[in-house]
Amino acid sequence: MNDAIKPDSLTPSQAGLPELSVVVPTFNERDNVTVLYRRLEATLAGIAWEVVFVDDNSPDQTWEVVRALARKDSRVRCIRRIGRRGLSGACIEGILASSAPYAAVIDADLQHDETQLPKMVALLRSGEAELVVGSRYIEGGSADSFNKQRAGASQLATEVARRTLKVEIADPMSGFFMIRRDRFEQLAPQLSTQGFKILLDIVATAQGKLRTIEIPFTFGSRQHGESKLDSMVALDFLGLVLAKMTHDVVSLRFLLFAMVGGTGLVVHLAALFVAHEIFRAPFAEAQAVGALVAMTSNFILNNFLTYRDQRLKGFAILRGLLLFYLVCGVGLLANVGVAFAVFDQEPIWWLAGLAGALMGVVWNYAMSGLFVWRKR
């Protein structure tokens, strides 16, 4: 009697599964997804493949176009995310939702060269590499479509990443790469779901333990829509670098929250000065005004920066602001309590103040995530 064939012993083609999952994060890309699908269909002939579009609930209803494609071709899949935003998080969810042994990430804006995908698959299939990166900055690659400002920013970020995180590849900021899914799953729990630089996060987290090959490609010009990169990308990048430098002891979101808190101190002192020195309010009242203005400023900045993937809108803003006041009020009591306790044990004012401030920011961050910007 023949032994039953175990599922693990089947190749993807034998099991009817794709060998390659192409993950495409989208936001307002309805004019591009059909073009990209057709290009993949032409390029990946002879390879068992699927494409997973991960759409962040696009206002232009990109997900509707993807689902129309999926009704015609079962290789097309759509993950529509509601209440979550961010390219890195979309890539992570898309790769983890796939069943293929290899996963590629490619933008929907048609600026990446999909004709390189078969070469990438071959390198992973042969075992020469576990990660293949489409690089603009090695011989044969090009980023000439960048304007001068974006080219300078990209090169600066690349140099910072290579020096601070000891990343050896030439283009760690690339958004075009392919990785073995099993290796990705090992790294996934340590990756940040925020920001745009998923490849940098992968390479920094792997700490040189991924066999990596770079292949050149020419970065094209966007044909439809607008770039999703904005002024917040620099803040995301800085936070990611700092998080990886601390070996993920603190998260990217916590670092953003703490940086916003630092601006709150400046706002507090400015409001205190205006109220006390210009309007001649008693110190206690001026201090209360400074605290209220600082908390309001912190709430606004956190809503637009730290938690922009869960941004509160409409009536939820007022509700969130009131909850934020409550959270910060309790945080102030925790701050003072810890500071007094430390000062009683070791009467060093700056140490006590630092301990109290740290307790306050940790409390405010934890409670804000639970009650103000909680995921629904």
XYZ file of N, CA and C in Angstrom, residues 130 183 203 205-212:
33
model
N 18.291 34.791 -0.360
C 17.033 34.711 0.394
C 16.251 36.016 0.239
N 11.555 33.048 5.577
C 12.500 33.944 6.243
C 11.796 35.220 6.700
N 16.053 44.476 6.469
C 17.507 44.290 6.432
C 18.130 44.598 7.796
N 16.652 44.462 10.735
C 16.218 43.462 11.703
C 16.978 42.147 11.513
N 17.259 41.792 10.267
C 17.980 40.543 9.985
C 19.425 40.589 10.441
N 19.993 41.793 10.588
C 21.359 41.980 11.079
C 22.382 41.158 10.277
N 22.271 41.217 8.960
C 23.250 40.569 8.098
C 23.059 39.073 7.910
N 21.951 38.512 8.408
C 21.740 37.067 8.338
C 20.879 36.634 7.146
N 20.563 37.564 6.254
C 19.843 37.233 5.027
C 20.816 37.262 3.851
N 20.907 36.171 3.126
C 21.717 36.185 1.904
C 21.028 37.094 0.895
N 21.695 38.168 0.545
C 21.059 39.219 -0.254
C 21.824 39.472 -1.539
